[in-house]
Amino acid sequence: MSYPRVILAGANSGSGKTTLTLGLTLALAKRGLKVQPFKAGPDYIDCAYHSYASRRHCANLDSWMLCEDAVKELFAHRAEKADISLIEGVMGLYDGAGDSEAGSTAELAKILNAPVILAINARSSSRSLAALALGYQKFDRKINLIGVILNNIASQTHYQAARKSIEEQAKIPVLGFLPHDEKLKLDERHLGLLPVYEKKAFNKFCRILAKKAEENIDIAKIIAIARAAKPIAPFKAKIFTKNPLPWKTTIAVAYDAAFNFYYQDNFDILRQFGARLVDFSPLTDKKLPDNIDGIYIGGGFPEIFAQKLSRNQKLMRDIRLKAKAGMPVYAECGGLMYLAKEITDLKGRKFPFTGIFNAKIKMGKKRAGLGYATLTALRDNVLTKMGDKIRAHMFHWSHFIETPRNNWAYQCEKNGNIFYDGLIKKNVLAGYAHLHFAANIKFVKNFILACRNYKFRSAKSANWRLDFA
């Protein structure tokens, strides 16, 4: 089946591809099209922007963590419900893991047989942009580099000069531009772009951006390019099959301004294998949802909301009691921090957290972990059996000050270096690694089975208490 689609790649990080993807999403949506956004690689914050603009969940497509069939299946799962799919690339077009193509936008373009539009930061350049575009075109002829959009254009004169050079020298159509405008700048913070939850002026930003995109970019041509995309090669579906596991469980998911870093596909995969998901807020809820069988706490910004989180002792006590009773709990990155005994923020302030793990964590001014790693389970837990492997991603600025060092969940390998991650306590697993469940479906099956077993143990115990009360 052919899905209308196009990849928005960057010549490099900072080329403006996130702003461009947002602008095109808004402009296409104004034409009444159902736009499905995707983000190449391991990213949560850009996805929040694209989800907001499209009113559809933006999903990640990661060709390093996932096999080709999984990438195709995850893409098709969402793209089949849309009129057009926009895929924002990661870093520069050809940048992958280490010195390889793996995980790059280029690799993803090949897997999805997708046309590529290259975003180039044109600031302080004109004729030189033709050399840049020509180099990207010739570097890998298997990439269908079908157009260029220029960012940070100073004037119409600047645009016409740059356009003429690129089209004459590189023979690549220039499809438009975005002007240099401080109003089109997305603010940043230590984890990257600010989350959409904090953008009070985001609606105004979107109105300005949509107008600029419609005025200066050939939207009709981009629609035509997307619709002319060739079919994706056949793949074997293994995730969204017609025979999900009949294990009906209910899992509480921490979701609010402090915790919102999740792969959206993880939610769909959990539901596919029998889970009902209910949200709760560690910031405001005083107790967990009723009748749950497990807890899932993703990443986010717990350090930003540390004071408010630490004051919500009632919810943290409820989580501790559920964990003590054997309820499966899975947490990653920010979730790990939340389950620790204490966190120290960048100002040196200490805040008590849930305390399931006797670990203290401190925020740093430099990244403590960044990049892909292959994880090998060192012992059985709610997600893994000893020896299981999965590819994962890490991106964190905090680090352990105190922690029991003999209880690691994973041995991690990155570029030949070995280190350890993940803490286990009874049915609780927490680590810095972000996992995409499609990288190893056994992990999600194990978690739902653990929740199911807890559910039946709890029911049996409740019946015993009822019978013998």
C-alpha positions as MATLAB code, in Angstrom:
seq = 'MSYPRVILAGANSGSGKTTLTLGLTLALAKRGLKVQPFKAGPDYIDCAYHSYASRRHCANLDSWMLCEDAVKELFAHRAEKADISLIEGVMGLYDGAGDSEAGSTAELAKILNAPVILAINARSSSRSLAALALGYQKFDRKINLIGVILNNIASQTHYQAARKSIEEQAKIPVLGFLPHDEKLKLDERHLGLLPVYEKKAFNKFCRILAKKAEENIDIAKIIAIARAAKPIAPFKAKIFTKNPLPWKTTIAVAYDAAFNFYYQDNFDILRQFGARLVDFSPLTDKKLPDNIDGIYIGGGFPEIFAQKLSRNQKLMRDIRLKAKAGMPVYAECGGLMYLAKEITDLKGRKFPFTGIFNAKIKMGKKRAGLGYATLTALRDNVLTKMGDKIRAHMFHWSHFIETPRNNWAYQCEKNGNIFYDGLIKKNVLAGYAHLHFAANIKFVKNFILACRNYKFRSAKSANWRLDFA';
ca = [
       0.000    0.000    0.000;
       1.222    3.517   -0.767;
       0.985    6.079    2.010;
       1.332    9.775    1.098;
       4.450   10.806    2.990;
       7.516   13.007    2.993;
      10.568   13.275    5.233;
      11.718   16.723    6.382;
      15.463   16.288    6.862;
      18.031   18.782    8.072;
      21.436   19.590    6.661;
      22.476   19.595   10.326;
      21.033   20.057   13.790;
      19.756   23.598   14.085;
      18.670   23.807   10.467;
      15.103   24.592   11.528;
      13.501   21.267   10.635;
      11.313   21.199   13.772;
       9.907   24.663   13.035;
       9.500   23.742    9.380;
       7.678   20.504   10.197;
       5.381   22.395   12.543;
       4.672   25.040    9.922;
       3.845   22.476    7.248;
       1.679   20.491    9.674;
      -0.347   23.599   10.501;
      -0.650   24.676    6.853;
      -1.767   21.225    5.706;
      -4.253   20.915    8.551;
      -5.768   24.280    7.547;
      -6.502   22.702    4.166;
      -8.581   20.057    5.881;
      -6.021   17.253    5.644;
      -5.491   14.737    8.428;
      -1.761   15.059    9.076;
       0.081   12.245   10.854;
       3.396   13.450   12.315;
       6.386   11.229   13.040;
       9.812   11.945   14.523;
      12.925   10.035   13.531;
      14.981    8.773   16.437;
      14.541    8.970   20.210;
      12.792   12.245   20.920;
       9.858   13.266   23.118;
       9.781   17.046   23.122;
       9.553   17.610   19.374;
       6.795   14.992   19.380;
       4.816   17.051   21.892;
       4.884   20.041   19.531;
       3.841   17.986   16.513;
       1.057   16.270   18.448;
      -0.280   19.651   19.519;
      -0.173   21.064   15.988;
      -1.740   18.036   14.276;
      -4.145   16.979   17.049;
      -2.822   13.465   16.457;
      -0.229   11.568   18.481;
       3.236   11.959   16.997;
       5.138    8.662   17.009;
       8.856    7.857   16.913;
      10.471    5.857   14.122;
      13.891    4.649   15.243;
      15.810    2.461   12.805;
      18.611    1.775   15.308;
      16.445    0.483   18.134;
      13.921   -1.275   15.899;
      14.185   -3.743   13.032;
      13.008   -2.735    9.548;
       9.730   -4.635    9.771;
       8.885   -2.984   13.098;
       9.604    0.492   11.674;
       7.348   -0.192    8.691;
       4.588   -1.664   10.844;
       4.607    1.223   13.321;
       4.525    3.703   10.448;
       1.678    1.941    8.657;
      -0.302    1.559   11.894;
      -0.760    5.338   12.078;
      -0.275    6.445    8.465;
      -3.192    4.372    7.175;
      -5.585    6.601    9.127;
      -4.171    9.871    7.736;
      -4.255   11.824    4.476;
      -0.558   12.662    4.619;
       2.374   11.818    6.897;
       5.174   14.232    7.774;
       8.333   12.719    9.231;
      10.814   15.032   10.911;
      14.363   13.754   10.642;
      17.019   13.558   13.329;
      20.256   15.603   13.334;
      21.691   15.967    9.819;
      20.350   13.798    6.996;
      23.253   11.336    7.057;
      24.101   11.406   10.785;
      23.674    8.010   12.441;
      24.976    6.116   15.438;
      28.744    6.540   15.666;
      30.202    6.779   12.168;
      27.505    4.610   10.576;
      24.204    5.163    8.777;
      22.321    3.214   11.466;
      19.547    5.263   12.999;
      19.963    8.126   10.544;
      17.272    9.979    8.643;
      18.792    8.594    5.453;
      18.385    5.019    6.644;
      14.773    5.713    7.598;
      14.128    7.238    4.159;
      15.358    4.030    2.535;
      13.275    1.786    4.799;
      10.118    3.805    4.105;
      10.983    4.516    0.455;
      10.102    8.131    1.250;
      10.898   11.325   -0.682;
      13.139   13.734    1.231;
      12.940   17.522    1.483;
      16.094   19.096    2.889;
      15.896   22.043    5.289;
      18.950   24.296    5.060;
      19.833   27.189    7.341;
      20.522   29.909    4.790;
      21.677   32.579    7.207;
      24.689   34.513    5.884;
      24.897   32.335    2.752;
      23.538   32.370   -0.792;
      25.573   30.818   -3.629;
      27.381   28.508   -1.194;
      24.039   26.868   -0.468;
      24.156   25.307   -3.933;
      27.394   23.509   -3.049;
      25.816   22.268    0.173;
      22.677   21.014   -1.577;
      24.739   19.408   -4.342;
      26.866   17.565   -1.787;
      23.824   16.191    0.014;
      22.342   15.103   -3.304;
      25.466   13.261   -4.483;
      26.531   11.746   -1.158;
      24.022    8.897   -1.523;
      22.135    8.551   -4.789;
      19.725    6.065   -3.176;
      18.146    8.959   -1.296;
      15.296   10.582   -3.206;
      16.232   14.171   -2.369;
      13.386   15.884   -4.147;
      13.411   19.434   -2.842;
      14.927   22.074   -0.577;
      13.350   24.563    1.815;
      15.489   27.418    3.103;
      15.333   28.728    6.649;
      16.445   32.100    8.056;
      16.030   33.971    4.787;
      16.753   37.678    5.253;
      14.814   39.103    2.292;
      13.265   38.295   -1.075;
      16.539   39.305   -2.717;
      18.395   36.828   -0.521;
      15.877   34.093   -1.333;
      15.952   34.625   -5.099;
      19.763   34.553   -5.177;
      19.934   31.364   -3.119;
      17.130   29.724   -5.062;
      18.703   30.499   -8.435;
      22.067   29.027   -7.382;
      20.582   25.816   -5.971;
      18.266   25.162   -8.898;
      20.894   25.939  -11.541;
      23.884   24.200   -9.949;
      22.288   21.312   -8.020;
      19.168   20.915  -10.176;
      17.051   20.544   -7.031;
      13.761   22.467   -6.803;
      13.567   25.034   -4.009;
      10.069   24.770   -2.556;
      10.081   27.913   -0.465;
      11.479   29.400    2.709;
      10.869   30.608    6.224;
      12.094   34.130    6.974;
      14.507   35.103    9.702;
      12.121   36.153   12.464;
      12.665   36.069   16.223;
       8.952   35.309   16.617;
       9.576   31.935   14.960;
      12.241   30.875   17.438;
      11.484   27.994   19.810;
      13.055   28.446   23.254;
      15.326   25.788   24.692;
      16.340   24.378   28.079;
      18.799   21.819   29.334;
      16.857   18.854   27.900;
      16.203   20.541   24.563;
      13.085   22.317   23.426;
      10.665   23.484   26.086;
       7.714   21.129   26.517;
       4.477   22.317   24.976;
       2.883   22.365   28.441;
       4.919   25.476   29.246;
       4.224   27.380   26.018;
       1.558   29.852   27.120;
       1.983   31.733   23.871;
       2.131   28.601   21.735;
      -1.208   29.244   20.016;
       0.015   32.680   18.934;
       3.304   31.149   17.788;
       1.392   28.596   15.701;
      -0.764   31.258   14.045;
       2.312   33.261   13.012;
       4.165   30.171   11.811;
       1.219   28.836    9.798;
       0.826   32.208    8.075;
       4.536   32.382    7.192;
       4.503   28.814    5.854;
       1.441   29.426    3.695;
       2.865   32.676    2.326;
       6.341   31.394    1.489;
       6.217   27.632    0.872;
       4.638   25.771   -2.066;
       2.218   23.664   -0.012;
       0.469   22.256   -3.090;
       3.795   20.989   -4.444;
       4.597   19.268   -1.146;
       1.204   17.535   -1.194;
       1.923   16.344   -4.738;
       5.359   15.045   -3.701;
       3.873   13.132   -0.770;
       1.112   11.608   -2.897;
       3.620   10.486   -5.519;
       5.665    8.500   -2.977;
       6.275    4.937   -4.119;
       4.891    1.968   -2.135;
       6.714    0.665    0.924;
       8.233   -2.787    0.535;
       6.162   -5.604    2.107;
       6.753   -6.384    5.783;
       5.715   -9.042    8.275;
       3.480   -7.669   11.021;
       4.344   -8.950   14.491;
       3.004   -6.219   16.775;
      -0.546   -5.294   15.822;
      -1.824   -8.759   14.969;
      -5.405   -9.986   15.147;
      -4.736  -12.262   18.112;
      -3.636  -10.212   21.127;
      -3.030  -11.858   24.462;
      -6.243  -12.289   26.471;
      -4.621  -10.907   29.625;
      -6.928   -8.143   30.734;
      -5.132   -5.830   33.126;
      -5.324   -2.188   34.178;
      -2.128   -0.123   34.313;
      -1.874    3.359   35.837;
       0.287    5.724   33.751;
       1.882    8.837   35.292;
       1.022   11.628   32.873;
       1.191   15.350   33.595;
       3.563   18.299   33.172;
       6.263   16.512   35.198;
       5.997   13.124   33.471;
       5.219   13.021   29.759;
       8.209   11.443   28.009;
       6.754    8.285   26.497;
       6.924    6.571   23.155;
       3.307    6.815   22.032;
       3.579    3.398   20.410;
       4.304    1.884   23.823;
       0.757    2.777   24.846;
      -0.707    1.159   21.736;
       1.424   -1.945   22.240;
       0.317   -2.268   25.875;
      -3.312   -2.003   24.781;
      -2.725   -4.515   21.999;
      -1.648   -7.080   24.558;
      -4.596   -6.611   26.870;
      -3.856   -3.571   29.035;
      -6.324   -0.834   29.874;
      -4.434    2.395   30.607;
      -5.601    5.020   33.089;
      -3.711    8.263   33.683;
      -2.819    9.761   37.029;
      -0.908   12.885   38.039;
       1.955   12.696   40.558;
       1.601   16.470   40.850;
      -2.047   16.667   41.888;
      -3.624   13.276   42.606;
      -3.691   12.165   46.242;
      -4.084    8.481   45.426;
      -3.621    6.055   42.593;
      -6.598    5.125   40.405;
      -8.788    2.350   41.814;
      -8.547   -1.291   40.720;
      -5.158   -1.106   39.015;
      -2.744   -3.993   38.513;
       0.459   -2.131   37.642;
       2.135    1.280   37.391;
       4.121    2.843   34.520;
       6.095    6.041   35.196;
       7.911    7.574   32.237;
      10.451   10.340   31.939;
      10.001   14.077   32.091;
      11.006   16.997   34.271;
      10.646   15.889   37.916;
      13.520   18.182   38.872;
      11.568   21.227   37.637;
       8.534   20.233   39.709;
      10.479   18.721   42.608;
       8.969   20.913   45.317;
       5.374   20.223   44.323;
       6.042   16.513   43.798;
       7.721   16.168   47.204;
       4.773   17.818   48.937;
       2.364   15.216   47.584;
       3.211   12.695   50.287;
      -0.180   10.963   50.136;
       0.325    9.744   46.589;
       3.932    8.693   47.218;
       2.786    6.729   50.264;
       0.123    5.001   48.143;
       2.758    4.044   45.556;
       5.061    2.694   48.277;
       2.268    0.599   49.765;
       1.270   -0.809   46.378;
       4.887   -1.651   45.589;
       5.334   -3.293   49.008;
       2.257   -5.419   48.305;
       3.912   -6.678   45.113;
       2.285   -4.525   42.441;
       4.499   -4.359   39.321;
       6.007   -0.906   38.784;
       8.089    0.095   35.779;
       9.795    3.504   35.664;
      12.383    5.084   33.402;
      14.638    8.143   33.708;
      12.447   10.791   35.396;
      10.400    7.931   36.807;
      13.562    6.438   38.332;
      14.292    9.789   39.968;
      10.757    9.911   41.392;
      11.149    6.476   43.000;
      14.466    7.421   44.644;
      14.827    8.534   48.241;
      15.987   12.069   47.486;
      16.825   14.436   44.651;
      19.133   17.455   44.731;
      18.339   20.093   42.124;
      20.701   22.489   40.342;
      20.363   25.027   43.156;
      21.487   22.465   45.726;
      18.020   22.055   47.243;
      17.128   18.588   48.485;
      13.650   17.120   48.080;
      12.342   13.829   49.473;
      10.754   11.594   46.869;
       8.994    8.229   46.981;
      11.883    6.309   48.540;
      11.192    2.859   47.111;
      14.896    2.725   46.286;
      17.445    3.737   48.900;
      19.145    5.946   46.326;
      19.995    9.627   46.178;
      20.133   11.477   42.879;
      21.662   14.827   41.961;
      21.081   17.031   38.938;
      24.209   17.980   37.017;
      25.119   20.885   34.757;
      26.464   18.488   32.143;
      24.831   15.466   30.541;
      25.506   12.323   32.523;
      24.302   10.003   29.796;
      23.504   10.340   26.104;
      23.087    7.896   23.254;
      22.156    4.384   22.290;
      23.104    1.286   24.269;
      22.413   -2.426   24.120;
      21.045   -3.780   27.406;
      21.420   -7.332   28.702;
      19.256   -8.328   31.660;
      21.326   -9.495   34.634;
      18.368  -11.020   36.502;
      14.686  -11.707   36.157;
      12.345   -8.782   36.788;
       8.905   -7.532   35.737;
      10.109   -6.852   32.174;
      12.882   -9.334   31.506;
      14.290  -12.756   32.032;
      17.998  -13.042   32.725;
      19.920  -12.820   29.467;
      17.231  -10.968   27.516;
      18.549   -8.173   25.294;
      17.071   -4.912   24.042;
      18.354   -1.794   22.336;
      17.627    1.406   24.251;
      18.384    5.107   24.472;
      19.609    7.286   27.338;
      19.484   11.052   27.813;
      19.836   12.369   31.350;
      21.526   15.110   33.334;
      21.153   13.586   36.776;
      23.308   10.913   38.373;
      23.381    8.674   41.435;
      25.054    9.962   44.584;
      24.200    6.955   46.715;
      22.723    3.672   45.539;
      23.085   -0.036   46.298;
      25.588   -1.118   43.663;
      24.945   -4.847   43.767;
      21.402   -4.805   42.423;
      21.734   -3.611   38.831;
      19.107   -4.757   36.344;
      21.126   -4.372   33.143;
      24.625   -4.575   31.803;
      24.878   -1.900   29.103;
      27.225   -1.783   26.145;
      27.891    1.413   24.214;
      30.675    1.717   21.650;
      32.567   -1.107   23.340;
      32.230    0.416   26.821;
      30.439   -1.496   29.585;
      28.379    0.140   32.333;
      25.304   -0.696   34.399;
      21.778    0.631   34.750;
      18.472   -0.164   36.367;
      17.480   -0.915   39.947;
      15.248   -3.774   41.092;
      13.292   -4.139   44.317;
      10.699   -6.897   44.433;
       8.330   -6.158   41.532;
       9.710   -2.668   40.907;
      12.101   -1.933   38.022;
      13.495    1.525   37.299;
      16.361    2.696   35.103;
      17.704    5.608   33.099;
      17.259    3.713   29.831;
      14.248    4.578   27.685;
      12.794    1.441   26.096;
      10.682    1.140   22.984;
       8.590   -1.978   23.499;
       8.659   -2.795   19.788;
      12.407   -3.439   20.165;
      11.606   -6.604   22.121;
       7.938   -7.536   22.436;
       8.800  -10.068   25.151;
       9.349   -7.187   27.559;
       5.790   -5.891   27.298;
       4.368   -9.415   27.470;
       6.358  -10.037   30.652;
       5.113   -6.807   32.218;
       1.467   -7.500   31.439;
       1.841  -11.069   32.679;
       3.341   -9.758   35.931;
       0.362   -7.387   36.280;
      -2.023  -10.249   35.567;
      -0.383  -12.453   38.187;
      -0.586   -9.644   40.735;
      -4.257   -9.145   39.876;
      -5.115  -12.780   40.497;
      -3.015  -13.008   43.654;
      -4.765   -9.918   44.997;
      -8.178  -11.301   44.091;
      -7.396  -14.621   45.732;
      -6.141  -12.868   48.867;
      -9.239  -10.648   48.985;
     -11.531  -13.688   48.668;
      -9.661  -15.434   51.465;
     -10.084  -12.411   53.731;
     -13.762  -12.254   52.831;
     -14.335  -15.953   53.495;
     -12.570  -16.007   56.808;
     -13.372  -12.554   58.171;
];
